[in-house]
mmCIF file of C-alpha atoms (C1' of nucleotides) in Angstrom:
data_model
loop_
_atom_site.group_PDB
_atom_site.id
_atom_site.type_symbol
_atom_site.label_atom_id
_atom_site.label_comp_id
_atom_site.label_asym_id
_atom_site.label_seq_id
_atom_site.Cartn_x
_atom_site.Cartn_y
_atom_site.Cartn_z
ATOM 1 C CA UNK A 5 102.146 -65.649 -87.053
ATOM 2 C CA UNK A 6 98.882 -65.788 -89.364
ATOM 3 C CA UNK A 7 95.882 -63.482 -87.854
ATOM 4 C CA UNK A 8 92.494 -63.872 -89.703
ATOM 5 C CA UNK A 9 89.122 -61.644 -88.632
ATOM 6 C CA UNK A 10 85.829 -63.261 -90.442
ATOM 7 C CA UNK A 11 82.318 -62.765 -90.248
ATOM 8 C CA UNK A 12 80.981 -66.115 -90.665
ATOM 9 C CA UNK A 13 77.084 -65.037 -90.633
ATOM 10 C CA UNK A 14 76.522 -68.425 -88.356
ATOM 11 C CA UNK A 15 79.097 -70.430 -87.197
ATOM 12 C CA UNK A 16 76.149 -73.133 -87.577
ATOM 13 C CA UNK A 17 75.396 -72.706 -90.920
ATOM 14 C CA UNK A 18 79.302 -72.038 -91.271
ATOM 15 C CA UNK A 19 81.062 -75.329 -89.483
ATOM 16 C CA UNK A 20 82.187 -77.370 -92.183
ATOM 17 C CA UNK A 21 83.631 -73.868 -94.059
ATOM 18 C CA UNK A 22 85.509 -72.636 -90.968
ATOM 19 C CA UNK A 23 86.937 -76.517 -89.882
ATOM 20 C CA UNK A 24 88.373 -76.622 -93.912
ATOM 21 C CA UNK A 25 89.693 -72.980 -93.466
ATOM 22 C CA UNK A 26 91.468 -73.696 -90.175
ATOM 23 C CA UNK A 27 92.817 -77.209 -91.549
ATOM 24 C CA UNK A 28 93.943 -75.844 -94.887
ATOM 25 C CA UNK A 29 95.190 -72.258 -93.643
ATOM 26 C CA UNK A 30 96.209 -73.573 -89.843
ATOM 27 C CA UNK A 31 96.279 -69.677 -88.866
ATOM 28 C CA UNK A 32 97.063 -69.143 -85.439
ATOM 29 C CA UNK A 33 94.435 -66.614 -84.424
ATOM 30 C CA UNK A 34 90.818 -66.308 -86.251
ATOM 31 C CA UNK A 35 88.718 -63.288 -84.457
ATOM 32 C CA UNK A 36 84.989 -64.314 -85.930
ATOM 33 C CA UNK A 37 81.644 -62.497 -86.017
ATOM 34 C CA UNK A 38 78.576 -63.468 -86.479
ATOM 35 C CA UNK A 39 78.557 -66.987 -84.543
ATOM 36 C CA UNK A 40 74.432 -66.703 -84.295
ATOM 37 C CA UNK A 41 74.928 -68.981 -81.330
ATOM 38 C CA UNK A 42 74.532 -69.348 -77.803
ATOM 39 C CA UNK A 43 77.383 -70.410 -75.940
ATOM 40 C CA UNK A 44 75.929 -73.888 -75.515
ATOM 41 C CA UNK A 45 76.023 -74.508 -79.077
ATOM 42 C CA UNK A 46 79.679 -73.062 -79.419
ATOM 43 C CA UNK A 47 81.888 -76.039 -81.084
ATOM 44 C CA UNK A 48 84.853 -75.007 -77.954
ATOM 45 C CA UNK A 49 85.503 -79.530 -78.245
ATOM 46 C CA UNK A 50 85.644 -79.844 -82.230
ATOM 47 C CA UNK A 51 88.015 -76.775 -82.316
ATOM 48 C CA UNK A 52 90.183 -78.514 -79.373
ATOM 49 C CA UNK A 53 90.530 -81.178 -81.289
ATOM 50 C CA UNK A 54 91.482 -79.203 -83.934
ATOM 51 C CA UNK A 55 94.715 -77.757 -82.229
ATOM 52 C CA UNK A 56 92.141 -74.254 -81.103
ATOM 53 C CA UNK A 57 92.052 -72.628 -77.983
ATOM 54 C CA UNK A 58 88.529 -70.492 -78.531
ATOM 55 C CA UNK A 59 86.528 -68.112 -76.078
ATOM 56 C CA UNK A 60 82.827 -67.189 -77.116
ATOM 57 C CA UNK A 61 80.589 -64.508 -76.259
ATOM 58 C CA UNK A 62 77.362 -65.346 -78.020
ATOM 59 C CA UNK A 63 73.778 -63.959 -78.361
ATOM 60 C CA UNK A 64 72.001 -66.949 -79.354
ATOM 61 C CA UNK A 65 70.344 -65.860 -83.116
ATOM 62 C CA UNK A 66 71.851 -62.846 -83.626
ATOM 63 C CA UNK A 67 75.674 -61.331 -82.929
ATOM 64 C CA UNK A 68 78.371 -63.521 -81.053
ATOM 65 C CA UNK A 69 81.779 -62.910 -81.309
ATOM 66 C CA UNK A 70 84.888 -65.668 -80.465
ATOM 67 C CA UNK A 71 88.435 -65.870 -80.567
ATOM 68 C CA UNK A 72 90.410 -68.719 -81.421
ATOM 69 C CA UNK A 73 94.117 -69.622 -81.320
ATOM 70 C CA UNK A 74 96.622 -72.086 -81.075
ATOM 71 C CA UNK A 75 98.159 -70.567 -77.637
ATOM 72 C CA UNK A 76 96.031 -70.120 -74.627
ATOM 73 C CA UNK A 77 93.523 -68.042 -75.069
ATOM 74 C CA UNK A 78 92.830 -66.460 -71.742
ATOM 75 C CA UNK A 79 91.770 -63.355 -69.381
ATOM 76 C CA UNK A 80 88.316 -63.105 -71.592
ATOM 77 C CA UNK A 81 86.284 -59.937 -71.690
ATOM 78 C CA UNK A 82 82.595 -59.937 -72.716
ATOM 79 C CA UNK A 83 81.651 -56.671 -73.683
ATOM 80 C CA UNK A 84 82.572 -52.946 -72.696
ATOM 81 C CA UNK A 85 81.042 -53.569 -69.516
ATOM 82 C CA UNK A 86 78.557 -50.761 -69.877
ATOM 83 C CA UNK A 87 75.098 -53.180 -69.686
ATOM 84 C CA UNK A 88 74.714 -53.765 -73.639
ATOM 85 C CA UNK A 89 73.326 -56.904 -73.903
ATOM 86 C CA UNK A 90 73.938 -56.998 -77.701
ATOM 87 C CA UNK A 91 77.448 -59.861 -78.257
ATOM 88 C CA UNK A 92 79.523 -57.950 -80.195
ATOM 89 C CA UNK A 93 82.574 -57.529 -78.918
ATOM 90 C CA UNK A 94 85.312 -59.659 -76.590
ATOM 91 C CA UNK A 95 88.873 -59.497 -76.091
ATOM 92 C CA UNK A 96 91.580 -62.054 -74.629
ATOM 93 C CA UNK A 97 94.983 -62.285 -73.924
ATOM 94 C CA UNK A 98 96.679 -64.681 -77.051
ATOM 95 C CA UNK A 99 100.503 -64.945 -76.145
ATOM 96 C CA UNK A 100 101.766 -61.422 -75.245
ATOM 97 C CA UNK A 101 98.795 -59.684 -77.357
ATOM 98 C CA UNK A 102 95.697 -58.619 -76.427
ATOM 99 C CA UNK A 103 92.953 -59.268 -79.009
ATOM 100 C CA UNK A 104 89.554 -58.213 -80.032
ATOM 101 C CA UNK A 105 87.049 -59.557 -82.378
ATOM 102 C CA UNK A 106 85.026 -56.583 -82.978
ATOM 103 C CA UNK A 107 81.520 -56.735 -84.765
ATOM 104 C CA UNK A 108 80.499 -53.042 -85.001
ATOM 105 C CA UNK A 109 76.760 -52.420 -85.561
ATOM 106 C CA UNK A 110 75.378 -51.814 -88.656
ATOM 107 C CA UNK A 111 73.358 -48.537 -88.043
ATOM 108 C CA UNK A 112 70.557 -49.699 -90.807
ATOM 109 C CA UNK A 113 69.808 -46.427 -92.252
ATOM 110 C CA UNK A 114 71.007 -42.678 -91.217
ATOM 111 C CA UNK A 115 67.614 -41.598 -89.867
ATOM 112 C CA UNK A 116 67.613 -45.054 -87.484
ATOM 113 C CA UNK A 117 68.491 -44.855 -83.743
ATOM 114 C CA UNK A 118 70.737 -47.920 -84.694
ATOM 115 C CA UNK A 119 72.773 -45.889 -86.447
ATOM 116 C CA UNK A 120 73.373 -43.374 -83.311
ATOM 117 C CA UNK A 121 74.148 -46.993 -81.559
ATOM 118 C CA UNK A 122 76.537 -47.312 -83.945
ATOM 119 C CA UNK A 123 78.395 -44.140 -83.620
ATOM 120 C CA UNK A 124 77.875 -44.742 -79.814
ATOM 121 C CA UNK A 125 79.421 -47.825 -79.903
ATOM 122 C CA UNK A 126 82.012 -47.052 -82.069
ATOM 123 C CA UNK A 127 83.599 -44.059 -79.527
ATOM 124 C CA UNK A 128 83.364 -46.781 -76.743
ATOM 125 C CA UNK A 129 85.852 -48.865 -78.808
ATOM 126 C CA UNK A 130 88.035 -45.883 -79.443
ATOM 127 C CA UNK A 131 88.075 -45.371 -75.507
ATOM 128 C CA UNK A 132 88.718 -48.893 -75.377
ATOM 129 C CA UNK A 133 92.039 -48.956 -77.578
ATOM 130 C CA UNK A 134 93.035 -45.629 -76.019
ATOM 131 C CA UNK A 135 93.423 -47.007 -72.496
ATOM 132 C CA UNK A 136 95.212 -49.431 -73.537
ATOM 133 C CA UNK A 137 97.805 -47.609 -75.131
ATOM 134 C CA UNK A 138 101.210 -49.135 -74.655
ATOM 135 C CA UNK A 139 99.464 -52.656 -74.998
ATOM 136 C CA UNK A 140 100.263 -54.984 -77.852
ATOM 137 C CA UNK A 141 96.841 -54.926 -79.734
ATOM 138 C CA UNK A 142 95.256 -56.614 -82.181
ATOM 139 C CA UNK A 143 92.127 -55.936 -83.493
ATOM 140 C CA UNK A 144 89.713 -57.653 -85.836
ATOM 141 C CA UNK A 145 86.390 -57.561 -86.953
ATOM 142 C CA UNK A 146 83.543 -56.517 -89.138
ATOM 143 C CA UNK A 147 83.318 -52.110 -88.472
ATOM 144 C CA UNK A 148 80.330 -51.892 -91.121
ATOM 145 C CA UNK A 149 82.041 -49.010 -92.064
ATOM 146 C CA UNK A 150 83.936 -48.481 -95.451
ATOM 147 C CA UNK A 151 87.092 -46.041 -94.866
ATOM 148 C CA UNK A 152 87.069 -44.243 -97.916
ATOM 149 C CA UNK A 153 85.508 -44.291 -101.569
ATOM 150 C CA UNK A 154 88.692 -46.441 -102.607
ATOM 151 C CA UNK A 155 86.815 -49.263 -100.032
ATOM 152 C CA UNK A 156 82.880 -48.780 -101.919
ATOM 153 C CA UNK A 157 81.969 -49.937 -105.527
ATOM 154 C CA UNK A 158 80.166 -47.416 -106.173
ATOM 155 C CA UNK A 159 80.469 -44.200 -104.211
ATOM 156 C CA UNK A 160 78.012 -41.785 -105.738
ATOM 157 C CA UNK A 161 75.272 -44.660 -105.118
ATOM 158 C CA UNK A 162 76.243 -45.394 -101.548
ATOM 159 C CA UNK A 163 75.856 -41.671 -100.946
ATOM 160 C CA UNK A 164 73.306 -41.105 -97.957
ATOM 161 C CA UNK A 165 73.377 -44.765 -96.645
ATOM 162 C CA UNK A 166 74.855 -46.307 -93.736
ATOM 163 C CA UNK A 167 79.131 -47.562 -94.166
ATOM 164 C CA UNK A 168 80.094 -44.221 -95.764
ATOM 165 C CA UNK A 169 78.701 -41.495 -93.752
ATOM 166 C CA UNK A 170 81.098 -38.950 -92.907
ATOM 167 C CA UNK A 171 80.264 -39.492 -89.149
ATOM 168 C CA UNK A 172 80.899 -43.373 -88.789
ATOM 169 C CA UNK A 173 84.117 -42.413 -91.218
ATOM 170 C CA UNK A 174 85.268 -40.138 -88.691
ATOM 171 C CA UNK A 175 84.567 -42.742 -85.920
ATOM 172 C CA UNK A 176 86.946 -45.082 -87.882
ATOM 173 C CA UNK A 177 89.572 -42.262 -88.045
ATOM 174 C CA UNK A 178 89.342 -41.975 -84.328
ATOM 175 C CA UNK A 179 89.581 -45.257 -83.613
ATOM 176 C CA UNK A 180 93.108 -45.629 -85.688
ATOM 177 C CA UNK A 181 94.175 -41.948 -83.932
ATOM 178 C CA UNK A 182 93.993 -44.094 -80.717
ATOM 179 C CA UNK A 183 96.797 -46.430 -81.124
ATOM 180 C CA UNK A 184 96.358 -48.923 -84.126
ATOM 181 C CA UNK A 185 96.973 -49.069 -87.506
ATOM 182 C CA UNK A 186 94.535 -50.202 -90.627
ATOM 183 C CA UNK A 187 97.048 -53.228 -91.628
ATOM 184 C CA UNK A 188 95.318 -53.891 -95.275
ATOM 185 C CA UNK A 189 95.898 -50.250 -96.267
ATOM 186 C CA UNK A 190 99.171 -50.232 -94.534
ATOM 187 C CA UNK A 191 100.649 -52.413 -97.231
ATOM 188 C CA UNK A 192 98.335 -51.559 -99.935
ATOM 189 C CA UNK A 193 97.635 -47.852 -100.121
ATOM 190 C CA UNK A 194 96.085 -47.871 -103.409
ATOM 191 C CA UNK A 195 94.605 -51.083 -103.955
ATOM 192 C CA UNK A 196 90.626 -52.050 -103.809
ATOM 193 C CA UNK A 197 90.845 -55.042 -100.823
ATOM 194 C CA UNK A 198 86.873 -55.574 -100.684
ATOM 195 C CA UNK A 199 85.578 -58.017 -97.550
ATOM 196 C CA UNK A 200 82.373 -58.206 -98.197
ATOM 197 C CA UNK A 201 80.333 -58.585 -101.179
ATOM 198 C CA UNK A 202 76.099 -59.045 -101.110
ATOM 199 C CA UNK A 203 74.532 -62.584 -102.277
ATOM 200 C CA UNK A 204 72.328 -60.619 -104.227
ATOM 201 C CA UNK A 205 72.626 -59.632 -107.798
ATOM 202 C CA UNK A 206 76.097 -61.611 -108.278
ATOM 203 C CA UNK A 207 77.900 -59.001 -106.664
ATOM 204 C CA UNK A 208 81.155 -61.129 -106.012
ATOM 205 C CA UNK A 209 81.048 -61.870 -110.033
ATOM 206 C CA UNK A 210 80.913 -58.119 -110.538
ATOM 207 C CA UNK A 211 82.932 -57.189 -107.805
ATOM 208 C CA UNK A 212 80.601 -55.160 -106.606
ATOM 209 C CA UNK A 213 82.119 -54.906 -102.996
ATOM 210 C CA UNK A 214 82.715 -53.035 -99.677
ATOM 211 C CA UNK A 215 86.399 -52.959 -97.499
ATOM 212 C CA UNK A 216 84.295 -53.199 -93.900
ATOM 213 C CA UNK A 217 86.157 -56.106 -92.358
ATOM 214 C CA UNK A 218 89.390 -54.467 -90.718
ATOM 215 C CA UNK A 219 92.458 -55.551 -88.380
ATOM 216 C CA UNK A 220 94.097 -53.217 -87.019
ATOM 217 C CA UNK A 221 97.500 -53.423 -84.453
ATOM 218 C CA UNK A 222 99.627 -51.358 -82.726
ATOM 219 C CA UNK A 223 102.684 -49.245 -84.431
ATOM 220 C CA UNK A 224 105.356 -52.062 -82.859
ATOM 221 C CA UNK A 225 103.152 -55.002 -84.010
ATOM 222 C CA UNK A 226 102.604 -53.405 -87.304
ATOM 223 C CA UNK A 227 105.920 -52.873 -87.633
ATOM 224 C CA UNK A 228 106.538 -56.837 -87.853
ATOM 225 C CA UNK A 229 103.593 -57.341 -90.762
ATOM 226 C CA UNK A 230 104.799 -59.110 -94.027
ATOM 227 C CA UNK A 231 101.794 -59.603 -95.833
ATOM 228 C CA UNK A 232 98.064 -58.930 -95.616
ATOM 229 C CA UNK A 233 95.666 -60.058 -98.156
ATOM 230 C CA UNK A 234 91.741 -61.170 -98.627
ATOM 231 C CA UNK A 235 91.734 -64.856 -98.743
ATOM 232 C CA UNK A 236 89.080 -64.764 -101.849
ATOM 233 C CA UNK A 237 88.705 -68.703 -102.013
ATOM 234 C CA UNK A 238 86.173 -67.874 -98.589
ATOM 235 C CA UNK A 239 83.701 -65.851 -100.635
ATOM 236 C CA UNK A 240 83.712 -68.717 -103.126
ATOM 237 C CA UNK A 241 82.021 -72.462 -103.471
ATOM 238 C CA UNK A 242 79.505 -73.928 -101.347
ATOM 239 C CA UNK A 243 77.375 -72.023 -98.974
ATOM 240 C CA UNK A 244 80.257 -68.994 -98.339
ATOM 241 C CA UNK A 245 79.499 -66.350 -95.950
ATOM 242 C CA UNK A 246 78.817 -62.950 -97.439
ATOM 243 C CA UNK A 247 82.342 -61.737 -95.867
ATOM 244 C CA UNK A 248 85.724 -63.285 -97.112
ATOM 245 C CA UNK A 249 88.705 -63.270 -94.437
ATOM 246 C CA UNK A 250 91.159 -61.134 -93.915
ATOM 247 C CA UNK A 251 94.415 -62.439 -93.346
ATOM 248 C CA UNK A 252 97.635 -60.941 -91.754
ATOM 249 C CA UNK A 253 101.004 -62.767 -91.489
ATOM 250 C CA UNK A 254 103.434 -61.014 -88.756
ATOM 251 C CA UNK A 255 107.196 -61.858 -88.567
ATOM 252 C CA UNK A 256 107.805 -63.777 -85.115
ATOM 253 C CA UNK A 257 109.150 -61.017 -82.171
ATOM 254 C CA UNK A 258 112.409 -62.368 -80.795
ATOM 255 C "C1'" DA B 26 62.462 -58.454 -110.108
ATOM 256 C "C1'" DT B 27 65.492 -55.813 -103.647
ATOM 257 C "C1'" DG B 28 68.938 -61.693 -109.228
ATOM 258 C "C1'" DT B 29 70.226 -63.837 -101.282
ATOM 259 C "C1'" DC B 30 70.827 -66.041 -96.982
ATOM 260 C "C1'" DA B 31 69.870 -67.345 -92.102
ATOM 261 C "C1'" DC B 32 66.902 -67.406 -88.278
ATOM 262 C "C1'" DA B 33 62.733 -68.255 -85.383
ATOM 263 C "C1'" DG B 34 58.040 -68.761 -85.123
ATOM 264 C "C1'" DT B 35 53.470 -67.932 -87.222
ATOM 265 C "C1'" DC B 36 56.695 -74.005 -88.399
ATOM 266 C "C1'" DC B 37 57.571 -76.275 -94.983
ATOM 267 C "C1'" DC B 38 55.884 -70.281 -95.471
ATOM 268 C "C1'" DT B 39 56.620 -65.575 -93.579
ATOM 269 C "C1'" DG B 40 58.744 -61.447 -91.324
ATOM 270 C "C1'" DT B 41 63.096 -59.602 -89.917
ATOM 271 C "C1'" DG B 42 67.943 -58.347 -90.150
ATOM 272 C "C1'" DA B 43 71.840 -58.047 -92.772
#
DNA sequence: ATGTCACAGTCCCTGTGA
């Protein structure tokens, strides 16, 4: 089973990218942030006909957050239900999992009340995962939050912004002390495994890049990973998104 | 040079968010 979390920024600007990576990949779940869509506009037909299953919570210009599969794709949740009426989180039941696509705010700048959004926002999704401890859960999504200095370029020039705060770090932490595991690092304790790279500056060239795009499963799922890699050939060519996918490839339960 | 991109509205440029 192939699992893939990607921030598209705009599944509109984004179609033609997404339909090549779901022909040439054919993963069987994609968690996706950043649809900038309303639901109307969703493509739920042109993945169908694709061999996708998809739910959508979107926001119109800014946010939205889908699931799609090849199984059903059912028992959607919008939201924490707590009245946010940002899109940035929804969960389904794909085959016996439960999954999330996850798109954490980014908190702007330490001084910001969007960053205290962001820490807020991040407990709710460790409560979240906590409750449903004993579930099988799979998480994906962009956290806008690096985990350590091995997942920032440059570490002493980060200092003081948003993604590497010791707060939202600690929010991670507690997130993963819930239930789930950080797959990437699982498999690659020592290796750089950057998501996200900015358009400016040829930062991809220079690899000037961030780890902030995480999934993240339960000790028993985790237990069946066999690889987990950054699918590079996303960040590249014509009109990428800023984020490159993560990919996860589980051995089958039986 | 804050070496870019996407969006909507002020609508073919500009302000905002990332």
């Amino acid at each position: 089973m192939k699992v893939v979390t990607w921030n598209v920024n705009s599944l509109t600007a984004r179609w033609e990218r997404v339909r090549e990576f779901l022909e040439t990949r054919q993963p069987d779940i994609v968690v996706v942030q950043e649809t900038k869509q309303n639901d109307e506009k969703f493509p739920f037909r042109a993945l169908q006909d694709l061999g996708y299953d998809s739910a959508h919570y979107g926001q119109g210009q800014w946010n939205g957050v889908a699931i799609l599969a090849r199984d059903e794709v059912s028992d959607v949740r919008r939201g924490f239900g707590d009245g946010d009426p940002e899109a940035r989180v929804i969960s389904a039941r794909v085959g016996s999992h439960r999954v999330y696509s996850c798109y954490v705010p980014n908190g702007r700048s330490l001084d910001n009340p969007h960053y205290q959004y962001k820490l807020e926002w991040l407990a709710k999704l460790r409560d979240e995962v906590a409750a449903r401890e004993g579930e099988s859960l799979i998480l994906g999504g962009d956290f806008n939050v690096a985990r350590s200095d091995l997942d920032c370029w440059d570490p002493a020039g980060w200092e003081g912004s948003t993604h590497v705060s010791p707060p939202e770090r600690l929010a991670l932490e507690e997130i993963l002390r819930a239930g789930v595991d950080d797959l990437a690092r699982l498999l690659h304790p020592d290796e750089t495994l950057y998501t996200w790279w900015d358009y400016r500056q040829g930062s991809f060239r220079r690899g000037w890049g961030l780890r902030i795009d995480y999934l993240l499963a339960d000790a028993a799922s985790a237990s069946r990973l066999l690889d987990v890699y950054v699918d590079r050939e996303t960040r590249k060519g014509e009109k990428p998104s800023d984020h490159a996918a993560l990919v996860a490839e589980f051995a089958s339960p039986d």
